[in-house]
Each structure stands twice: as structure tokens, then as C-alpha cells.
CSV table of C-alpha atoms in Angstrom, one decimal:
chain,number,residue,atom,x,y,z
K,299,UNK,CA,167.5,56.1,43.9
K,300,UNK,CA,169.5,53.2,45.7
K,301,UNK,CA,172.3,53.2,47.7
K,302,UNK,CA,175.1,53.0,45.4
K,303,UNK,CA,173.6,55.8,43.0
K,304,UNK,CA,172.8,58.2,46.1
K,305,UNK,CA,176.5,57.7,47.1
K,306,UNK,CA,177.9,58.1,44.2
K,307,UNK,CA,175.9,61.5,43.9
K,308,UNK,CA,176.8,62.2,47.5
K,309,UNK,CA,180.5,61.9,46.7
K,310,UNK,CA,179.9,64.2,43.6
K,311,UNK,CA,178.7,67.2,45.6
K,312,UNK,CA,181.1,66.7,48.5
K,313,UNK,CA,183.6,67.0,45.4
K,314,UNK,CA,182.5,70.4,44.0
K,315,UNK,CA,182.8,72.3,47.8
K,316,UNK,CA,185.6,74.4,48.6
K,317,UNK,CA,184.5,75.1,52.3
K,318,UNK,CA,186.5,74.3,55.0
K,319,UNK,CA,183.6,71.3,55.8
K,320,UNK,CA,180.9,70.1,54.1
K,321,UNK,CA,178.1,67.6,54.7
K,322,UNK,CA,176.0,66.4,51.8
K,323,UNK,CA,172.4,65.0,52.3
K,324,UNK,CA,170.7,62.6,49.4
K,325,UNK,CA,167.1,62.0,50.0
K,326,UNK,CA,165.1,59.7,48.3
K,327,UNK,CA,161.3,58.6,48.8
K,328,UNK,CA,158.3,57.5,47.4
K,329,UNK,CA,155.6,58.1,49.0
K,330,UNK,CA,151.6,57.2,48.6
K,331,UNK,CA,148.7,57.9,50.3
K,332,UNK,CA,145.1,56.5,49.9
K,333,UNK,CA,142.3,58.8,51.8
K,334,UNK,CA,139.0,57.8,52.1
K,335,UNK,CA,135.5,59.0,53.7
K,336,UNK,CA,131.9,57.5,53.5
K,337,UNK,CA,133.1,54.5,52.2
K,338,UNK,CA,134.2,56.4,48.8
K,339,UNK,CA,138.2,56.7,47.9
K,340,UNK,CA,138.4,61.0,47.4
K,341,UNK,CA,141.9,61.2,47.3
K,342,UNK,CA,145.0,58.9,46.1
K,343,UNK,CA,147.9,60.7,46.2
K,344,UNK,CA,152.0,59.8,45.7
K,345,UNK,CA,155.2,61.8,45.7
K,346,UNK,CA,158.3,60.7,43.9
K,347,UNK,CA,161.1,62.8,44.7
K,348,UNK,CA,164.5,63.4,45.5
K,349,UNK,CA,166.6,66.2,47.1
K,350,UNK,CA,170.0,67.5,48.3
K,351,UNK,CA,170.7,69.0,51.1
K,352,UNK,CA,173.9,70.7,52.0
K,353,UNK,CA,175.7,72.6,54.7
K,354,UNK,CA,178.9,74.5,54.3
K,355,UNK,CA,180.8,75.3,57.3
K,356,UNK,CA,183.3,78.8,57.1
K,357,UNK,CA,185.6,80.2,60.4
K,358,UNK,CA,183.0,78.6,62.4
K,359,UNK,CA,179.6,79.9,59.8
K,360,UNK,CA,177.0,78.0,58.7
K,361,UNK,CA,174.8,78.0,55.8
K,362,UNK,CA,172.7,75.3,54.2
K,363,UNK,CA,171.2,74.8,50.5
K,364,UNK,CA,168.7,73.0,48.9
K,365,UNK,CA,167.2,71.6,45.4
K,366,UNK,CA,165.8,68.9,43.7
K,367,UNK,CA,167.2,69.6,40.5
K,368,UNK,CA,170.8,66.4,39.9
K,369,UNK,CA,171.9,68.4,36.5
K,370,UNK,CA,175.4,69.5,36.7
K,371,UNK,CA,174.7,73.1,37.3
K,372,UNK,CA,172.3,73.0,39.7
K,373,UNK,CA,174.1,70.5,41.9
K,374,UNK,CA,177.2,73.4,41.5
K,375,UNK,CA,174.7,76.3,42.0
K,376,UNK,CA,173.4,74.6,45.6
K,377,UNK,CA,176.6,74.0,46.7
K,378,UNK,CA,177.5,77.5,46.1
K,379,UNK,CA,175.1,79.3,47.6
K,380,UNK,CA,175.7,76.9,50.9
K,381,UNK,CA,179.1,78.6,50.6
K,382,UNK,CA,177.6,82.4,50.1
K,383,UNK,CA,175.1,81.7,52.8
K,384,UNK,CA,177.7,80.4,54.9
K,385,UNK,CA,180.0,84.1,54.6
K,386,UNK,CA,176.8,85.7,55.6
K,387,UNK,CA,176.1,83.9,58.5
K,388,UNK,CA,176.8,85.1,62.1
K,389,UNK,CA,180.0,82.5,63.7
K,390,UNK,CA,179.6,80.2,66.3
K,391,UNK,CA,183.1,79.6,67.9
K,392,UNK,CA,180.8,76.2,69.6
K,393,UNK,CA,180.4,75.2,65.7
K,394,UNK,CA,182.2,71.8,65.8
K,395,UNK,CA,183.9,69.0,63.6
K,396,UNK,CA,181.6,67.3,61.8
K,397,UNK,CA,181.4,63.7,62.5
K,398,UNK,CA,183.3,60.5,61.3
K,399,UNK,CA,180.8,58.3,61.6
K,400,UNK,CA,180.8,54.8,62.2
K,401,UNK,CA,180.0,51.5,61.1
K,402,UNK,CA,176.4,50.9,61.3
K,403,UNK,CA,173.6,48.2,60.5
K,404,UNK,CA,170.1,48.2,59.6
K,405,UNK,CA,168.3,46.3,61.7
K,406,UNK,CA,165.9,43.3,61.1
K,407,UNK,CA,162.8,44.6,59.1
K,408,UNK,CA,163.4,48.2,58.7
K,409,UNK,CA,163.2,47.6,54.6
K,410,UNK,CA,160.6,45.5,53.1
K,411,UNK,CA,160.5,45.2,49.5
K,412,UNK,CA,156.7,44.2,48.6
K,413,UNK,CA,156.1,47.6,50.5
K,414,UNK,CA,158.0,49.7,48.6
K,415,UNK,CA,156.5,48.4,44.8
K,416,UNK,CA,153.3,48.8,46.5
K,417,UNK,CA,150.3,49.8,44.3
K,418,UNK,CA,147.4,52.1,44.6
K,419,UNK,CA,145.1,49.0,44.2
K,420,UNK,CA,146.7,47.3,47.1
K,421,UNK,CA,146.0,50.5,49.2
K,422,UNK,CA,142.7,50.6,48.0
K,423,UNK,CA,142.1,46.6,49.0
K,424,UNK,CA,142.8,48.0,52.5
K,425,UNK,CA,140.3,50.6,52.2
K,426,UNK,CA,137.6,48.0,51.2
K,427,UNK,CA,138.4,45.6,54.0
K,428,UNK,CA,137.4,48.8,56.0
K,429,UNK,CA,134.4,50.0,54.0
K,430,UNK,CA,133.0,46.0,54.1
K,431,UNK,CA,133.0,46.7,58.1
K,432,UNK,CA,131.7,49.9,58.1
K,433,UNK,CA,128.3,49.0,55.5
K,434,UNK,CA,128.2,45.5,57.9
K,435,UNK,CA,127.8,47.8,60.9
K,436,UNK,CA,125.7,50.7,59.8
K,437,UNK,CA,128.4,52.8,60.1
K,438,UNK,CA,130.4,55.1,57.8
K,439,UNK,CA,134.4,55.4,58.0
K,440,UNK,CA,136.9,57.8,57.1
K,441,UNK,CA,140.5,57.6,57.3
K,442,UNK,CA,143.3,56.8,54.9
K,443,UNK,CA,145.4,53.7,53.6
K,444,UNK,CA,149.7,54.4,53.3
K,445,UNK,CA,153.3,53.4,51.8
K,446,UNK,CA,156.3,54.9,51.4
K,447,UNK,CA,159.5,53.9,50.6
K,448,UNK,CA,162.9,56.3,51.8
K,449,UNK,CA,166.5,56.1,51.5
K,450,UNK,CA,168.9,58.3,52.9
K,451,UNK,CA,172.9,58.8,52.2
K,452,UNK,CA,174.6,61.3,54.2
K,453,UNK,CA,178.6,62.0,53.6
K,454,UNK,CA,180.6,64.8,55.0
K,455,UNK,CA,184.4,66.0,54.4
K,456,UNK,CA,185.6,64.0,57.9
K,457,UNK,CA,184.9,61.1,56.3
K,458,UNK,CA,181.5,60.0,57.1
K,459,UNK,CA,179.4,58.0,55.0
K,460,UNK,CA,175.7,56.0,56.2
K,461,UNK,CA,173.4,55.0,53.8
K,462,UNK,CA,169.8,53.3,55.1
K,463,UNK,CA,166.7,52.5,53.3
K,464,UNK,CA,163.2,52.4,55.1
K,465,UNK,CA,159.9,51.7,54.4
K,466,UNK,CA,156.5,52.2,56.4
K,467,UNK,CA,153.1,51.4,55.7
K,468,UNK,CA,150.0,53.0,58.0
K,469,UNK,CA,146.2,52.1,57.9
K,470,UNK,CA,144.1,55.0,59.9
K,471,UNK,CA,140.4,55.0,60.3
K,472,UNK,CA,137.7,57.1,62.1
K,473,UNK,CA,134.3,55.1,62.5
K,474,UNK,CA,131.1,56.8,63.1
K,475,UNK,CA,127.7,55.8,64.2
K,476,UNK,CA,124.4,58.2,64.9
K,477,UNK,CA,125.7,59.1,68.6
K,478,UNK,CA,129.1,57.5,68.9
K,479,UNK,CA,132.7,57.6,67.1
K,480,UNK,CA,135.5,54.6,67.4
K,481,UNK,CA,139.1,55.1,66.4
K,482,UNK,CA,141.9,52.5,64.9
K,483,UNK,CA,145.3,52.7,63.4
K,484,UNK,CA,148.4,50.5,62.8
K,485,UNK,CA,151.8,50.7,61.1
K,486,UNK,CA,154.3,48.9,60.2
K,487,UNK,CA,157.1,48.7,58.1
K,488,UNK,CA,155.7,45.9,56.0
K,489,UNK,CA,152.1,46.8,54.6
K,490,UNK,CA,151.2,42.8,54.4
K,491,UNK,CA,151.6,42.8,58.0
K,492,UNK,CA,148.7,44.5,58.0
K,493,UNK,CA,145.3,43.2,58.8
K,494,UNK,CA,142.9,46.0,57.3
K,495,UNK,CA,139.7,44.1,58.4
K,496,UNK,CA,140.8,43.8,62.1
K,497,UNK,CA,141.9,47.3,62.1
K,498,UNK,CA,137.8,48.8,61.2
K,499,UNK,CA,136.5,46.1,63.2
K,500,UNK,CA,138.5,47.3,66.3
K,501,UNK,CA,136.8,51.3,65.2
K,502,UNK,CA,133.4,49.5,64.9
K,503,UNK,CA,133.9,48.0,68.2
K,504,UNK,CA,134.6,50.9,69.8
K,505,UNK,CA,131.5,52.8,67.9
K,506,UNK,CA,129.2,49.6,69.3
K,507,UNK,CA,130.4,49.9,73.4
K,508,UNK,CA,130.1,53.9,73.3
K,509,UNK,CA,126.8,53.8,71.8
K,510,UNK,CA,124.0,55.9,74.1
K,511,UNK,CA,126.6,57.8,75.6
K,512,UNK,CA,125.5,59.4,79.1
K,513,UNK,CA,127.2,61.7,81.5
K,514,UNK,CA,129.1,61.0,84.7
K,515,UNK,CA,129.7,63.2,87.1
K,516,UNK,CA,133.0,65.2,87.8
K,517,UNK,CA,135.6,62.8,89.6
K,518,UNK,CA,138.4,60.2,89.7
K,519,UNK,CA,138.4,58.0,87.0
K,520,UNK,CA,140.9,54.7,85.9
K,521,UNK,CA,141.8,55.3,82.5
K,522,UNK,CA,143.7,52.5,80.8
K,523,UNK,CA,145.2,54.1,77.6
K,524,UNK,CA,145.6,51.6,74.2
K,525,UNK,CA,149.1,52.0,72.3
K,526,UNK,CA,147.8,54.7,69.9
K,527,UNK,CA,147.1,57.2,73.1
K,528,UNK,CA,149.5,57.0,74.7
K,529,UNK,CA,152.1,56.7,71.9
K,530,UNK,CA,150.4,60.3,71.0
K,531,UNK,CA,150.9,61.7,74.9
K,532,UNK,CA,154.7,60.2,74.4
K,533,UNK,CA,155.0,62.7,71.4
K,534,UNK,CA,154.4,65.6,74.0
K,535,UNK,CA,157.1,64.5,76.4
K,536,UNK,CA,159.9,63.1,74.1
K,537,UNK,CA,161.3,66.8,73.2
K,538,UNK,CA,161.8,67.3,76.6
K,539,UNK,CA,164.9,65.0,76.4
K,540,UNK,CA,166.9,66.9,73.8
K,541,UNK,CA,169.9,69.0,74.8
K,542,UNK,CA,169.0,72.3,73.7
K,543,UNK,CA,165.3,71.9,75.6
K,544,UNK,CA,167.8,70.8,78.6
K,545,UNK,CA,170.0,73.6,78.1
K,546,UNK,CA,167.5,76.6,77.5
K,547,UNK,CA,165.5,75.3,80.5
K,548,UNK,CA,162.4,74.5,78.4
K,549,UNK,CA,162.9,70.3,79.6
K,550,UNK,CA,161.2,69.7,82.6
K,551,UNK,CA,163.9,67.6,83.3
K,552,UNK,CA,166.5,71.1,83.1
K,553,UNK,CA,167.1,70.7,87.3
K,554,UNK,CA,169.2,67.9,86.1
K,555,UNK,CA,169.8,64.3,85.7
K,556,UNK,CA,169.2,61.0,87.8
K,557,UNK,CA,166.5,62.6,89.5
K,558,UNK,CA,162.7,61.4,89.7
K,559,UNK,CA,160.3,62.6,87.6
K,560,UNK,CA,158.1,60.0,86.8
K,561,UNK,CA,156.5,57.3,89.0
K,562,UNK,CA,158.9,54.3,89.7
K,563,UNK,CA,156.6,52.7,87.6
K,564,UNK,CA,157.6,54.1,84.8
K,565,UNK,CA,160.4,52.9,81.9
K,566,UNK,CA,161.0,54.5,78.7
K,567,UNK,CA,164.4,53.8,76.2
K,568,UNK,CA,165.4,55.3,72.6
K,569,UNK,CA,165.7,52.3,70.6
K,570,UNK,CA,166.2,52.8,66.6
K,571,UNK,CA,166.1,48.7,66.3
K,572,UNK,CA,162.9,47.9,68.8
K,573,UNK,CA,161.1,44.8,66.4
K,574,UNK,CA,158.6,47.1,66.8
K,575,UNK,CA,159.9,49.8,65.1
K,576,UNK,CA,163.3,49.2,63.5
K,577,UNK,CA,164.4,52.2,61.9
K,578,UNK,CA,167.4,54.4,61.0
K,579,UNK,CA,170.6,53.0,62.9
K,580,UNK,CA,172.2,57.0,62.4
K,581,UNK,CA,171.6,60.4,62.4
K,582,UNK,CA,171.6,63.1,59.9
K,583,UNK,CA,175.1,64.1,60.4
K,584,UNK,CA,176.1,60.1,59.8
K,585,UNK,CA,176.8,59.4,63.5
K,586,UNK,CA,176.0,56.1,64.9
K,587,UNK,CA,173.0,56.2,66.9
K,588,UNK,CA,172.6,55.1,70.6
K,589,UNK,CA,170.6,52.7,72.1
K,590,UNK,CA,169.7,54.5,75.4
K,591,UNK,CA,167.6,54.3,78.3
K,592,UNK,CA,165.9,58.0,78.8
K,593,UNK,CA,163.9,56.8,82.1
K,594,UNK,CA,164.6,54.0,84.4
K,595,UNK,CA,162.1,53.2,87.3
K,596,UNK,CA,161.1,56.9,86.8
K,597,UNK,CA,164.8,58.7,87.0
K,598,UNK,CA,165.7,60.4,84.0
K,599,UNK,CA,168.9,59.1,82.9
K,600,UNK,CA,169.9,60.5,79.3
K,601,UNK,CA,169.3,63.5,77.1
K,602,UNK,CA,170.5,63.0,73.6
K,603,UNK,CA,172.9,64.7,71.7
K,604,UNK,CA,174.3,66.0,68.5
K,605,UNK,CA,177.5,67.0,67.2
K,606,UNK,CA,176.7,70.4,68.1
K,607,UNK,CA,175.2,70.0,71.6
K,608,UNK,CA,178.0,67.0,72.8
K,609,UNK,CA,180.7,69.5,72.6
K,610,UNK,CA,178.9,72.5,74.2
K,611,UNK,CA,177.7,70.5,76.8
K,612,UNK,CA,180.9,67.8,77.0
K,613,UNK,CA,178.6,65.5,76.7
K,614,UNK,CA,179.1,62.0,74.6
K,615,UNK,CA,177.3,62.3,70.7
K,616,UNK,CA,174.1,60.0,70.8
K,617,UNK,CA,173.5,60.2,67.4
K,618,UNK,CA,170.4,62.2,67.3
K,619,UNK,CA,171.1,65.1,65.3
K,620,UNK,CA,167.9,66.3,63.0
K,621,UNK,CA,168.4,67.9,59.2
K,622,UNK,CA,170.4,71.1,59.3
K,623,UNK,CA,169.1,73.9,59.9
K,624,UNK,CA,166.5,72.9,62.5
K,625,UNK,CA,165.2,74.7,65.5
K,626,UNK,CA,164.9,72.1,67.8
K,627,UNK,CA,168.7,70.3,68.3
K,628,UNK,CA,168.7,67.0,68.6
């Protein structure tokens, strides 16, 4: 669906509620995946879907539906039992307003239309590039070839409404030799940007220099991490800034803020519209996200926020609220 249709929808549902506050979610993606091992595509793979989400807030209860299903009765029947579930629920007197929302902007390269109409054969032209490197070399690869394509509309009763559309593309392979294994990925939000090719030969490379492997002995040892390391040790340390981890005491940063934590070293910011990695310039409660700085010359300066968590900590909304009902806060 595109913006205007997923609106339109959006507006439908919010129509049909008789809750004290509602939140609609419209979710649409197409997503494809090409896997691949010894050189031989074994599965290919794409999802086509889309879904509505909504919560119903009652005296301070919440309860959340779901379907797939756009006829008129289901789209009544979700709302409704968002409603039912809602009665049932235990009350929060810390439940809040839902957002307003904001103005908000995509930022530069977050949508890339060749990506989105891309085709199983152009996943699998990726895959050969990889396979041509891996019968050069000796070696045989595994590892898959990706696109997707996702838009999002999210519209509540206090008058939010944000609509983004996204698309990411991924190329992951695992190269392996008789005594040694070499590992490359990239992504992107444009799949042409990708360079298949380089990608395996970077795996074979790494398969070549850690042929013959010996042993070391115990010890201190400089390790320089690429981007795909440490981007996965990141992924370990990043919940630690949400404010229910900060609340519950589960954060290690929980003794508090604009302390030391890390090595003065070390910088680390939330940015939804890094080149890098532009992406969704909201939340999914509609609120405008924040650009923040998390670490600065290893002091923790932020946590981030949702509706719920800004007014039970007093604490400005960031914008990082995940899909209702979640058990991690923002």
C-alpha cells in the first residue's frame, strides 16, 4: 500500500473506535529473501503483506488488536476486541495522552525505488557474483541475497499522523575453505549500491589469511574489530539506554546520568538520518524522533523515551517508542 491508501485506511479504523483513545498502526512490506549454500540457490523466499495494529486506551487500560484481514468486518471486529481487551486489562493511573506528533521528514535515501521492484533474478545476480568467487578460490559459500520494501502510517485520536516508507537491501556470506572460514556482509538501503563481488571476495580473503591456523598461547592480544563486529557487540549494549532498563535497574548505566562508563575514547549518538543509515524520522506512537548523543567522551548523556516512560520519569519524549504491547519500552 502507499501513503495515501494506508492513511486513508488509518483514518477508517480511528473512525470506527469508541474508546476514550485510540492509536491505529498500517503496516505494509514486501519482503524477499534469496538463501544460498554450496554455490546452489535452496531457498527464495518473499512475503507480501499487510496488517493493522490497534490499541484502545479505557480509564487508564490498555488492550491491543491485530489482523491482516482490510474487509469491513474484520477491520470492525479488531477494533472491538482492542476495546474488550482493553475492559479486561489491569489500569495504569501512569497510562498517558497519546502523542500529537509532529512534522517530520524522511531523510535523504531512506526509500529507493529500484529496490523496492526488485526481482528474484537480481537477488540471484548477487548470489552468482559470490558463487564466481567462491569456485575461483576453491572455496564453497553460504549466505543469502535481500530486499524489502516497508511503509508505515501510524494515526491516533490526539491528532497524530506520520507516514514513512523504507527500503533495505542485505548481502550476507559465510566462506569456507578445508581449515579456515571468512565472513562478509553489507546493507544498504539501495540494493545497487551493492557490490556483490567485493563483498565474497572480502570472505575469501579472510578464508586465504586464516588458512593453517595454529594456536597462541593465553594472553593480551590487540584486536581491531571491522564494522560488522562491532555493530553486532553494539546490539548488546544499546538496550541498556532505554528507560524502563534505566528504571528497573537492569541498564548498567541505572547509578545515573553524566557519569563515565566508557573510556573517554569512546562516542556513540542515536541518529535515524546518519547517510549511513537513514531511516524512520518517528516512532510508533507518531512522535518525532530525536537526534541524541547517548555517550560523549565516554559519559552517558541520554536514555530514550516513550510516551509512557517521559511522563513517569518527567523526562522529555525522544521518540523511541516500539509497537504496543512490547516488553522492552522504548
Amino acid at each position: 500500500m502507499n501513503k495515501a491508501d494506508r492513511e486513508a485506511l488509518a483514518k477508517t479504523i480511528l473512525a470506527l473506535s469508541n474508546a476514550e483513545q485510540t492509536e491505529v498502526l498500517v503496516g505494509s512490506g514486501d519482503n524477499a529473501l534469496t538463501r544460498f549454500t554450496h554455490e546452489t540457490s535452496n531457498q527464495n523466499v518473499v512475503v507480501d503483506d499487510t496488517g493493522v495494529s490497534v490499541r484502545a486506551i479505557v480509564d487508564g487500560r490498555t488492550g491491543v488488536a491485530q489482523t491482516n484481514r482490510r474487509d469491513d468486518a474484520s477491520l470492525r471486529d479488531v477494533v472491538a476486541r482492542a476495546v474488550e481487551m482493553a475492559k479486561l486489562a489491569p489500569k495504569d493511573p501512569q497510562t498517558p495522552e497519546l502523542p500529537r506528533g509532529g512534522e517530520t521528514a524522511a531523510p535523504p535515501g531512506a526509500y529507493d525505488e529500484a529496490t523496492a521492484r526488485a526481482s528474484a533474478e537480481q537477488r540471484a545476480q548477487m548470489c552468482e557474483a559470490i558463487f564466481r568467487t567462491a569456485e575461483g578460490s576453491g572455496y564453497w559459500s553460504a549466505g543469502y541475497a535481500s530486499t524489502a520494501s516497508n511503509g508505515i502510517t501510524i494515526a491516533n485520536t490526539s491528532g497524530a499522523l506520520a507516514s514513512f516508507d523504507g527500503t533495505d537491501a542485505a548481502i550476507n556470506v559465510k566462506m569456507n575453505g578445508a581449515d579456515s572460514t571468512g565472513f562478509a556482509e553489507a546493507y544498504t538501503n539501495a540494493a545497487g549500491a551493492i557490490d556483490a563481488g567485493a563483498v565474497g571476495s572480502i570472505a575469501a580473503e579472510k578464508v586465504r589469511q586464516s588458512a593453517s591456523p595454529r594456536s597462541v598461547e593465553p594472553g593480551e592480544w590487540t584486536v581491531i574489530l571491522e564494522p560488522a563486529a562491532l555493530g553486532e557487540l553494539l546490539s548488546y549494549i544499546t538496550p541498556h539506554f532505554s528507560a524502563q532498563a534505566y528504571e528497573e535497574g537492569s541498564s548498567f548505566c541505572s547509578d545515573g546520568l553524566d557519569r563515565k562508563y566508557f573510556s573517554e575514547h569512546f562516542s556513540l549518538r542515536d541518529d535515524y538520518a546518519d547517510a549511513l543509515s537513514p531511516g524512520m524520522p518517528f516512532d510508533y506512537e507518531g512522535q518525532p524522533t530525536m537526534r541524541l548523543p547517548l555517550v560523549e567522551n565516554g559519559v552517558v548523556k541520554n536514555i530514550v523515551t516513550d510516551s509512557y516512560y517521559a511522563k513517569r520519569l518527567n523526562r522529555p519524549n525522544t521518540g523511541h517508542a516500539l509497537p504496543a504491547p512490547n516488553a522492552f519500552g522504548p
